[in-house]
Amino acid sequence: MSAEPATPTVDVLTDAYERNLRALKECAIVDGPTTGWGTWETDAVGNPTVLRADRISLYDGNAGIAWAMSRLGEAAAPAGVGSAEEGLLGGRTGIDFASGSLGRISFDHRGFDLGDGLAGDLLALVRTHSADEDAVRGLVAGLQAAARWDAGGACWPDPREASIARPLCGLAHGASGIALALAEAALAYPSVADAATRLVAAALRWEGAWFNPVAGGWPDLRDSNEGGYPVMWCHGAAGIAAVRLRLLQAVRAGLVLDYPVEAIAAEAHAGVLACGKSLTGAVRTAREYGFESVPGGLTLCHGMGGPLDVLVLAAKVWELPQHLDAARRIASDLVSLAPDDPMEWPSGLRKGDSLGLFVGTAGTALLLARLIDPVTVRCLSLLDTER
């Protein structure tokens, strides 16, 4: 990381970063040329069941930890057996993404979201600068064919999830993640730009219709209306805001959308505001009840990592350094209240610690590095691989 002017806040973050990185190194299990970390298998409701050193998913296994380490200048070849599953977060696509080169893309029996569907494969192709433009065209065509049109908007029901009554909002499994992948593909591969941008605009119209100005966010549609309006990376305002901020950058770079840029900016503003409120609430909770009472700690998927990352991105997109200052100050307040040992910090699992990229120490270390040096360490929420 590049040198950052010393301030008390940056010093606190640097100390926390070094402790998280040290924890990752101390937990590493080196076996010849490969490195593994003990990560948890979980049951259907997210409770840890078995600790293994050969799990290799991007989301919470060795591939994700190794990818984070590589972003931090600590090269490691992840140990584990290649997944037979498809998908970016939990399957083969994510493992290939972490290695920097994708293999064969499968179109059979797939969903469409970023997590394990076609959109995740599409984003991975873009992020690894794939020369396989036929695969890119095939994925865009697959998303186009699967779109369900509703009053000018488009959404993507998951054909494998009969228990989910309707498509979802959000980045991991909803319209925002699909819009992100399509927008990045349109910028990187002009041959798909027309089809992809039409779908991006339609996804924004569908998801925008769900915004609740009173709640200041987008509903979690997995449980009818009982899921509330979360501020998380996976299902909520943090992920949605990150996508809107990225789309503002994309429009400046030449992306043409049949959707008002003023609406994108307004949605980004609403999402950033929701992130700020969630973060200040987390600080109040930590001061009153201790850092361990902050759900998810500083992890990306379920914790405060997503909202913090959004503030850093907002500082860049809007050229407003006060957002970065606020993110640093809030993160500093939180880690000052945390135990010295990062392995005692709350994780993204229901119980127990985690080293994983999206739910544990690896993602927290990368987030802290980004807070210290957002020029070198790019946006974790968007899996930005540029340096």
CSV table of N, CA and C in Angstrom, one decimal, residues 227-354:
chain,number,residue,atom,x,y,z
A,227,GLY,N,-38.9,-9.4,5.7
A,227,GLY,CA,-37.4,-9.2,5.8
A,227,GLY,C,-36.9,-7.8,6.1
A,228,GLY,N,-37.9,-6.8,6.1
A,228,GLY,CA,-37.5,-5.5,6.4
A,228,GLY,C,-36.7,-4.8,5.2
A,229,TYR,N,-36.0,-3.8,5.5
A,229,TYR,CA,-35.2,-3.1,4.6
A,229,TYR,C,-33.7,-3.0,5.0
A,230,PRO,N,-33.0,-4.1,4.8
A,230,PRO,CA,-31.7,-4.3,5.3
A,230,PRO,C,-30.7,-3.4,4.6
A,231,VAL,N,-29.6,-3.1,5.3
A,231,VAL,CA,-28.5,-2.3,4.8
A,231,VAL,C,-27.3,-3.3,4.7
A,232,MET,N,-27.3,-4.2,3.8
A,232,MET,CA,-26.2,-5.2,3.7
A,232,MET,C,-25.7,-5.3,2.3
A,233,TRP,N,-24.5,-5.9,2.1
A,233,TRP,CA,-24.0,-6.0,0.7
A,233,TRP,C,-24.9,-7.0,-0.1
A,234,CYS,N,-25.3,-8.1,0.5
A,234,CYS,CA,-26.0,-9.1,-0.2
A,234,CYS,C,-27.4,-8.8,-0.5
A,235,HIS,N,-28.2,-8.4,0.5
A,235,HIS,CA,-29.6,-8.2,0.3
A,235,HIS,C,-29.9,-6.8,0.9
A,236,GLY,N,-29.6,-5.7,0.2
A,236,GLY,CA,-30.0,-4.5,0.8
A,236,GLY,C,-29.3,-3.3,0.2
A,237,ALA,N,-29.4,-2.2,1.0
A,237,ALA,CA,-29.0,-0.8,0.4
A,237,ALA,C,-27.5,-0.7,0.2
A,238,ALA,N,-26.7,-1.4,0.9
A,238,ALA,CA,-25.2,-1.3,0.7
A,238,ALA,C,-24.8,-1.8,-0.7
A,239,GLY,N,-25.3,-3.0,-1.1
A,239,GLY,CA,-24.9,-3.5,-2.4
A,239,GLY,C,-25.6,-2.7,-3.5
A,240,ILE,N,-26.9,-2.3,-3.3
A,240,ILE,CA,-27.6,-1.5,-4.3
A,240,ILE,C,-26.9,-0.2,-4.5
A,241,ALA,N,-26.5,0.5,-3.4
A,241,ALA,CA,-25.8,1.7,-3.5
A,241,ALA,C,-24.4,1.6,-4.3
A,242,ALA,N,-23.7,0.5,-4.0
A,242,ALA,CA,-22.4,0.3,-4.7
A,242,ALA,C,-22.6,0.2,-6.2
A,243,VAL,N,-23.7,-0.5,-6.6
A,243,VAL,CA,-23.9,-0.7,-8.0
A,243,VAL,C,-24.3,0.7,-8.6
A,244,ARG,N,-25.2,1.5,-7.9
A,244,ARG,CA,-25.6,2.8,-8.5
A,244,ARG,C,-24.3,3.7,-8.6
A,245,LEU,N,-23.5,3.7,-7.7
A,245,LEU,CA,-22.3,4.5,-7.7
A,245,LEU,C,-21.4,4.1,-8.9
A,246,ARG,N,-21.3,2.8,-9.1
A,246,ARG,CA,-20.5,2.3,-10.2
A,246,ARG,C,-21.1,2.6,-11.6
A,247,LEU,N,-22.5,2.6,-11.6
A,247,LEU,CA,-23.2,3.0,-12.8
A,247,LEU,C,-22.9,4.5,-13.2
A,248,LEU,N,-22.9,5.3,-12.1
A,248,LEU,CA,-22.5,6.7,-12.4
A,248,LEU,C,-21.1,6.9,-13.0
A,249,GLN,N,-20.2,6.1,-12.6
A,249,GLN,CA,-18.9,6.1,-13.2
A,249,GLN,C,-19.0,5.5,-14.6
A,250,ALA,N,-19.8,4.5,-14.9
A,250,ALA,CA,-19.9,3.9,-16.2
A,250,ALA,C,-20.5,4.9,-17.2
A,251,VAL,N,-21.5,5.6,-16.7
A,251,VAL,CA,-22.1,6.7,-17.6
A,251,VAL,C,-21.1,7.7,-18.0
A,252,ARG,N,-20.3,8.1,-17.1
A,252,ARG,CA,-19.2,9.1,-17.4
A,252,ARG,C,-18.2,8.5,-18.4
A,253,ALA,N,-18.1,7.2,-18.3
A,253,ALA,CA,-17.1,6.5,-19.2
A,253,ALA,C,-17.7,6.2,-20.6
A,254,GLY,N,-19.0,6.6,-20.8
A,254,GLY,CA,-19.6,6.4,-22.1
A,254,GLY,C,-20.8,5.5,-22.2
A,255,LEU,N,-21.1,4.8,-21.1
A,255,LEU,CA,-22.3,3.9,-21.1
A,255,LEU,C,-23.6,4.7,-21.3
A,256,VAL,N,-24.4,4.3,-22.3
A,256,VAL,CA,-25.6,5.0,-22.6
A,256,VAL,C,-26.8,4.1,-22.1
A,257,LEU,N,-27.6,4.7,-21.2
A,257,LEU,CA,-28.7,4.0,-20.6
A,257,LEU,C,-30.0,4.7,-20.8
A,258,ASP,N,-31.0,3.9,-21.1
A,258,ASP,CA,-32.4,4.5,-21.2
A,258,ASP,C,-33.0,4.6,-19.8
A,259,TYR,N,-32.3,5.3,-18.9
A,259,TYR,CA,-32.7,5.4,-17.5
A,259,TYR,C,-32.1,6.7,-17.1
A,260,PRO,N,-32.8,7.6,-16.5
A,260,PRO,CA,-32.2,8.9,-16.1
A,260,PRO,C,-31.0,8.8,-15.2
A,261,VAL,N,-30.0,9.5,-15.5
A,261,VAL,CA,-28.8,9.5,-14.6
A,261,VAL,C,-29.2,10.2,-13.3
A,262,GLU,N,-30.1,11.1,-13.4
A,262,GLU,CA,-30.6,11.8,-12.1
A,262,GLU,C,-31.2,10.8,-11.2
A,263,ALA,N,-31.9,9.8,-11.7
A,263,ALA,CA,-32.5,8.7,-10.9
A,263,ALA,C,-31.5,7.8,-10.3
A,264,ILE,N,-30.4,7.5,-11.1
A,264,ILE,CA,-29.3,6.7,-10.6
A,264,ILE,C,-28.7,7.4,-9.4
A,265,ALA,N,-28.4,8.7,-9.6
A,265,ALA,CA,-27.8,9.5,-8.6
A,265,ALA,C,-28.6,9.6,-7.3
A,266,ALA,N,-29.9,9.7,-7.5
A,266,ALA,CA,-30.8,9.8,-6.3
A,266,ALA,C,-30.9,8.5,-5.6
A,267,GLU,N,-30.9,7.4,-6.3
A,267,GLU,CA,-30.9,6.1,-5.7
A,267,GLU,C,-29.5,5.8,-4.9
A,268,ALA,N,-28.4,6.3,-5.6
A,268,ALA,CA,-27.1,6.2,-4.9
A,268,ALA,C,-27.1,7.0,-3.6
A,269,HIS,N,-27.7,8.2,-3.7
A,269,HIS,CA,-27.7,9.0,-2.5
A,269,HIS,C,-28.5,8.4,-1.4
A,270,ALA,N,-29.7,7.8,-1.7
A,270,ALA,CA,-30.5,7.1,-0.7
A,270,ALA,C,-29.8,5.9,-0.1
A,271,GLY,N,-29.1,5.2,-0.9
A,271,GLY,CA,-28.3,4.0,-0.4
A,271,GLY,C,-27.2,4.5,0.5
A,272,VAL,N,-26.4,5.5,0.1
A,272,VAL,CA,-25.3,6.0,0.9
A,272,VAL,C,-25.8,6.5,2.3
A,273,LEU,N,-27.0,7.2,2.2
A,273,LEU,CA,-27.6,7.7,3.5
A,273,LEU,C,-28.0,6.6,4.4
A,274,ALA,N,-28.5,5.5,3.8
A,274,ALA,CA,-28.9,4.3,4.6
A,274,ALA,C,-27.6,3.7,5.2
A,275,CYS,N,-26.6,3.6,4.5
A,275,CYS,CA,-25.3,3.1,5.0
A,275,CYS,C,-24.8,3.9,6.1
A,276,GLY,N,-24.8,5.2,6.0
A,276,GLY,CA,-24.4,6.1,7.1
A,276,GLY,C,-25.2,5.9,8.4
A,277,LYS,N,-26.5,5.8,8.2
A,277,LYS,CA,-27.3,5.6,9.4
A,277,LYS,C,-27.0,4.3,10.1
A,278,SER,N,-26.8,3.2,9.2
A,278,SER,CA,-26.5,1.9,9.8
A,278,SER,C,-25.2,1.9,10.5
A,279,LEU,N,-24.2,2.6,10.0
A,279,LEU,CA,-22.9,2.7,10.6
A,279,LEU,C,-22.9,3.4,11.9
A,280,THR,N,-23.6,4.6,12.0
A,280,THR,CA,-23.7,5.3,13.2
A,280,THR,C,-24.4,4.5,14.3
A,281,GLY,N,-25.4,3.8,13.8
A,281,GLY,CA,-26.1,2.9,14.8
A,281,GLY,C,-25.2,1.8,15.3
A,282,ALA,N,-24.4,1.3,14.4
A,282,ALA,CA,-23.4,0.2,14.9
A,282,ALA,C,-22.5,0.8,15.9
A,283,VAL,N,-22.0,2.0,15.8
A,283,VAL,CA,-21.1,2.6,16.8
A,283,VAL,C,-21.8,2.8,18.1
A,284,ARG,N,-23.1,3.2,18.1
A,284,ARG,CA,-23.8,3.3,19.3
A,284,ARG,C,-24.0,2.0,20.0
A,285,THR,N,-24.3,1.0,19.2
A,285,THR,CA,-24.5,-0.4,19.8
A,285,THR,C,-23.2,-0.9,20.4
A,286,ALA,N,-22.0,-0.7,19.7
A,286,ALA,CA,-20.7,-1.1,20.2
A,286,ALA,C,-20.4,-0.4,21.5
A,287,ARG,N,-20.7,0.9,21.6
A,287,ARG,CA,-20.3,1.6,22.8
A,287,ARG,C,-21.1,1.2,24.0
A,288,GLU,N,-22.4,0.8,23.7
A,288,GLU,CA,-23.3,0.4,24.8
A,288,GLU,C,-23.1,-1.0,25.2
A,289,TYR,N,-23.0,-1.9,24.2
A,289,TYR,CA,-23.0,-3.3,24.5
A,289,TYR,C,-21.7,-4.1,24.1
A,290,GLY,N,-20.7,-3.4,23.5
A,290,GLY,CA,-19.5,-4.0,23.1
A,290,GLY,C,-19.5,-4.3,21.6
A,291,PHE,N,-18.3,-4.4,21.1
A,291,PHE,CA,-18.2,-4.7,19.6
A,291,PHE,C,-18.8,-6.0,19.2
A,292,GLU,N,-18.7,-7.0,20.1
A,292,GLU,CA,-19.2,-8.3,19.8
A,292,GLU,C,-20.8,-8.3,19.5
A,293,SER,N,-21.4,-7.2,19.9
A,293,SER,CA,-22.9,-7.1,19.7
A,293,SER,C,-23.2,-6.5,18.3
A,294,VAL,N,-22.2,-6.1,17.5
A,294,VAL,CA,-22.5,-5.6,16.2
A,294,VAL,C,-22.6,-6.8,15.2
A,295,PRO,N,-23.8,-7.1,14.7
A,295,PRO,CA,-23.9,-8.3,13.8
A,295,PRO,C,-23.0,-8.2,12.6
A,296,GLY,N,-22.2,-9.3,12.5
A,296,GLY,CA,-21.3,-9.4,11.3
A,296,GLY,C,-20.0,-8.6,11.5
A,297,GLY,N,-19.9,-7.9,12.5
A,297,GLY,CA,-18.6,-7.1,12.7
A,297,GLY,C,-18.3,-6.2,11.5
A,298,LEU,N,-17.1,-6.3,11.0
A,298,LEU,CA,-16.7,-5.6,9.8
A,298,LEU,C,-16.6,-6.4,8.6
A,299,THR,N,-17.3,-7.5,8.6
A,299,THR,CA,-17.3,-8.4,7.4
A,299,THR,C,-18.2,-7.8,6.3
A,300,LEU,N,-17.9,-8.3,5.1
A,300,LEU,CA,-18.5,-7.6,3.9
A,300,LEU,C,-20.0,-8.0,3.7
A,301,CYS,N,-20.3,-9.3,3.7
A,301,CYS,CA,-21.6,-9.7,3.3
A,301,CYS,C,-22.7,-9.3,4.3
A,302,HIS,N,-22.5,-9.6,5.6
A,302,HIS,CA,-23.5,-9.4,6.6
A,302,HIS,C,-23.2,-8.4,7.6
A,303,GLY,N,-22.0,-7.8,7.5
A,303,GLY,CA,-21.6,-6.8,8.6
A,303,GLY,C,-21.5,-5.4,8.0
A,304,MET,N,-20.7,-4.6,8.7
A,304,MET,CA,-20.5,-3.2,8.4
A,304,MET,C,-19.5,-3.0,7.3
A,305,GLY,N,-18.8,-4.1,6.8
A,305,GLY,CA,-17.9,-3.9,5.7
A,305,GLY,C,-18.5,-3.3,4.5
A,306,GLY,N,-19.7,-3.8,4.1
A,306,GLY,CA,-20.4,-3.3,2.9
A,306,GLY,C,-20.7,-1.8,3.0
A,307,PRO,N,-21.3,-1.4,4.1
A,307,PRO,CA,-21.6,0.1,4.2
A,307,PRO,C,-20.3,0.9,4.2
A,308,LEU,N,-19.3,0.5,4.9
A,308,LEU,CA,-18.0,1.2,4.9
A,308,LEU,C,-17.4,1.3,3.5
A,309,ASP,N,-17.4,0.2,2.8
A,309,ASP,CA,-16.9,0.2,1.4
A,309,ASP,C,-17.7,1.2,0.5
A,310,VAL,N,-19.0,1.3,0.7
A,310,VAL,CA,-19.8,2.2,0.0
A,310,VAL,C,-19.4,3.6,0.2
A,311,LEU,N,-19.1,4.0,1.5
A,311,LEU,CA,-18.7,5.4,1.7
A,311,LEU,C,-17.4,5.7,1.0
A,312,VAL,N,-16.5,4.7,1.0
A,312,VAL,CA,-15.2,5.0,0.3
A,312,VAL,C,-15.4,5.2,-1.2
A,313,LEU,N,-16.3,4.4,-1.8
A,313,LEU,CA,-16.6,4.5,-3.2
A,313,LEU,C,-17.3,5.8,-3.4
A,314,ALA,N,-18.2,6.2,-2.6
A,314,ALA,CA,-18.9,7.5,-2.7
A,314,ALA,C,-17.9,8.7,-2.7
A,315,ALA,N,-16.9,8.6,-1.9
A,315,ALA,CA,-15.9,9.7,-1.8
A,315,ALA,C,-15.2,9.8,-3.2
A,316,LYS,N,-15.0,8.7,-3.8
A,316,LYS,CA,-14.3,8.8,-5.2
A,316,LYS,C,-15.3,9.3,-6.2
A,317,VAL,N,-16.4,8.7,-6.3
A,317,VAL,CA,-17.4,9.0,-7.4
A,317,VAL,C,-17.8,10.4,-7.3
A,318,TRP,N,-18.1,10.9,-6.1
A,318,TRP,CA,-18.7,12.2,-6.0
A,318,TRP,C,-17.6,13.3,-5.7
A,319,GLU,N,-16.3,12.8,-5.6
A,319,GLU,CA,-15.2,13.7,-5.2
A,319,GLU,C,-15.5,14.5,-3.9
A,320,LEU,N,-16.0,13.7,-2.9
A,320,LEU,CA,-16.3,14.3,-1.6
A,320,LEU,C,-15.5,13.5,-0.6
A,321,PRO,N,-14.3,14.0,-0.2
A,321,PRO,CA,-13.4,13.3,0.7
A,321,PRO,C,-14.0,13.1,2.1
A,322,GLN,N,-15.1,13.9,2.4
A,322,GLN,CA,-15.7,13.7,3.7
A,322,GLN,C,-16.3,12.4,3.9
A,323,HIS,N,-16.7,11.7,2.8
A,323,HIS,CA,-17.2,10.4,3.0
A,323,HIS,C,-16.1,9.4,3.4
A,324,LEU,N,-15.0,9.6,2.8
A,324,LEU,CA,-13.8,8.7,3.3
A,324,LEU,C,-13.5,9.0,4.7
A,325,ASP,N,-13.4,10.3,5.1
A,325,ASP,CA,-13.1,10.7,6.4
A,325,ASP,C,-14.1,10.1,7.4
A,326,ALA,N,-15.4,10.1,7.0
A,326,ALA,CA,-16.4,9.5,7.9
A,326,ALA,C,-16.2,8.0,8.0
A,327,ALA,N,-15.9,7.3,6.9
A,327,ALA,CA,-15.7,5.9,7.0
A,327,ALA,C,-14.6,5.5,7.8
A,328,ARG,N,-13.5,6.3,7.7
A,328,ARG,CA,-12.3,6.0,8.6
A,328,ARG,C,-12.6,6.3,10.0
A,329,ARG,N,-13.3,7.3,10.3
A,329,ARG,CA,-13.6,7.7,11.7
A,329,ARG,C,-14.5,6.6,12.3
A,330,ILE,N,-15.5,6.2,11.6
A,330,ILE,CA,-16.5,5.1,12.1
A,330,ILE,C,-15.7,3.8,12.3
A,331,ALA,N,-14.9,3.4,11.3
A,331,ALA,CA,-14.2,2.2,11.4
A,331,ALA,C,-13.2,2.2,12.6
A,332,SER,N,-12.6,3.4,12.8
A,332,SER,CA,-11.6,3.5,13.9
A,332,SER,C,-12.4,3.4,15.2
A,333,ASP,N,-13.5,4.0,15.3
A,333,ASP,CA,-14.3,3.9,16.5
A,333,ASP,C,-14.7,2.4,16.8
A,334,LEU,N,-15.1,1.7,15.8
A,334,LEU,CA,-15.5,0.3,16.0
A,334,LEU,C,-14.3,-0.6,16.4
A,335,VAL,N,-13.2,-0.5,15.7
A,335,VAL,CA,-12.1,-1.4,16.0
A,335,VAL,C,-11.4,-1.0,17.3
A,336,SER,N,-11.6,0.3,17.8
A,336,SER,CA,-11.1,0.7,19.1
A,336,SER,C,-11.8,0.0,20.2
A,337,LEU,N,-13.1,-0.4,19.9
A,337,LEU,CA,-13.9,-1.1,20.9
A,337,LEU,C,-13.8,-2.6,20.7
A,338,ALA,N,-13.0,-3.1,19.8
A,338,ALA,CA,-13.0,-4.6,19.5
A,338,ALA,C,-11.9,-5.2,20.3
A,339,PRO,N,-12.0,-6.5,20.5
A,339,PRO,CA,-10.9,-7.3,21.2
A,339,PRO,C,-9.6,-7.2,20.4
A,340,ASP,N,-8.5,-7.3,21.0
A,340,ASP,CA,-7.2,-7.3,20.3
A,340,ASP,C,-7.1,-8.4,19.3
A,341,ASP,N,-7.6,-9.5,19.6
A,341,ASP,CA,-7.5,-10.7,18.7
A,341,ASP,C,-8.6,-10.6,17.6
A,342,PRO,N,-8.3,-10.4,16.3
A,342,PRO,CA,-9.4,-10.4,15.3
A,342,PRO,C,-10.2,-11.7,15.3
A,343,MET,N,-9.6,-12.8,15.7
A,343,MET,CA,-10.4,-14.1,15.7
A,343,MET,C,-11.5,-14.0,16.7
A,344,GLU,N,-11.6,-13.1,17.6
A,344,GLU,CA,-12.7,-12.9,18.6
A,344,GLU,C,-13.7,-11.9,18.1
A,345,TRP,N,-13.5,-11.3,16.9
A,345,TRP,CA,-14.4,-10.4,16.3
A,345,TRP,C,-15.7,-11.1,15.8
A,346,PRO,N,-16.8,-10.5,15.7
A,346,PRO,CA,-18.0,-11.1,15.1
A,346,PRO,C,-17.7,-11.4,13.7
A,347,SER,N,-18.2,-12.6,13.2
A,347,SER,CA,-18.0,-13.0,11.8
A,347,SER,C,-19.4,-12.9,11.1
A,348,GLY,N,-19.4,-13.2,9.9
A,348,GLY,CA,-20.6,-13.3,9.1
A,348,GLY,C,-21.4,-14.6,9.3
A,349,LEU,N,-20.9,-15.5,10.1
A,349,LEU,CA,-21.6,-16.7,10.4
A,349,LEU,C,-22.5,-16.5,11.6
A,350,ARG,N,-23.4,-17.4,11.8
A,350,ARG,CA,-24.3,-17.3,12.9
A,350,ARG,C,-23.6,-17.4,14.2
A,351,LYS,N,-22.6,-18.3,14.2
A,351,LYS,CA,-21.8,-18.6,15.4
A,351,LYS,C,-20.4,-18.9,14.9
A,352,GLY,N,-19.4,-18.5,15.8
A,352,GLY,CA,-18.1,-18.9,15.4
A,352,GLY,C,-17.4,-17.9,14.6
A,353,ASP,N,-16.0,-18.1,14.6
A,353,ASP,CA,-15.2,-17.2,13.8
A,353,ASP,C,-15.2,-17.7,12.3
A,354,SER,N,-14.6,-16.8,11.5
A,354,SER,CA,-14.5,-17.1,10.1
A,354,SER,C,-13.3,-16.4,9.5
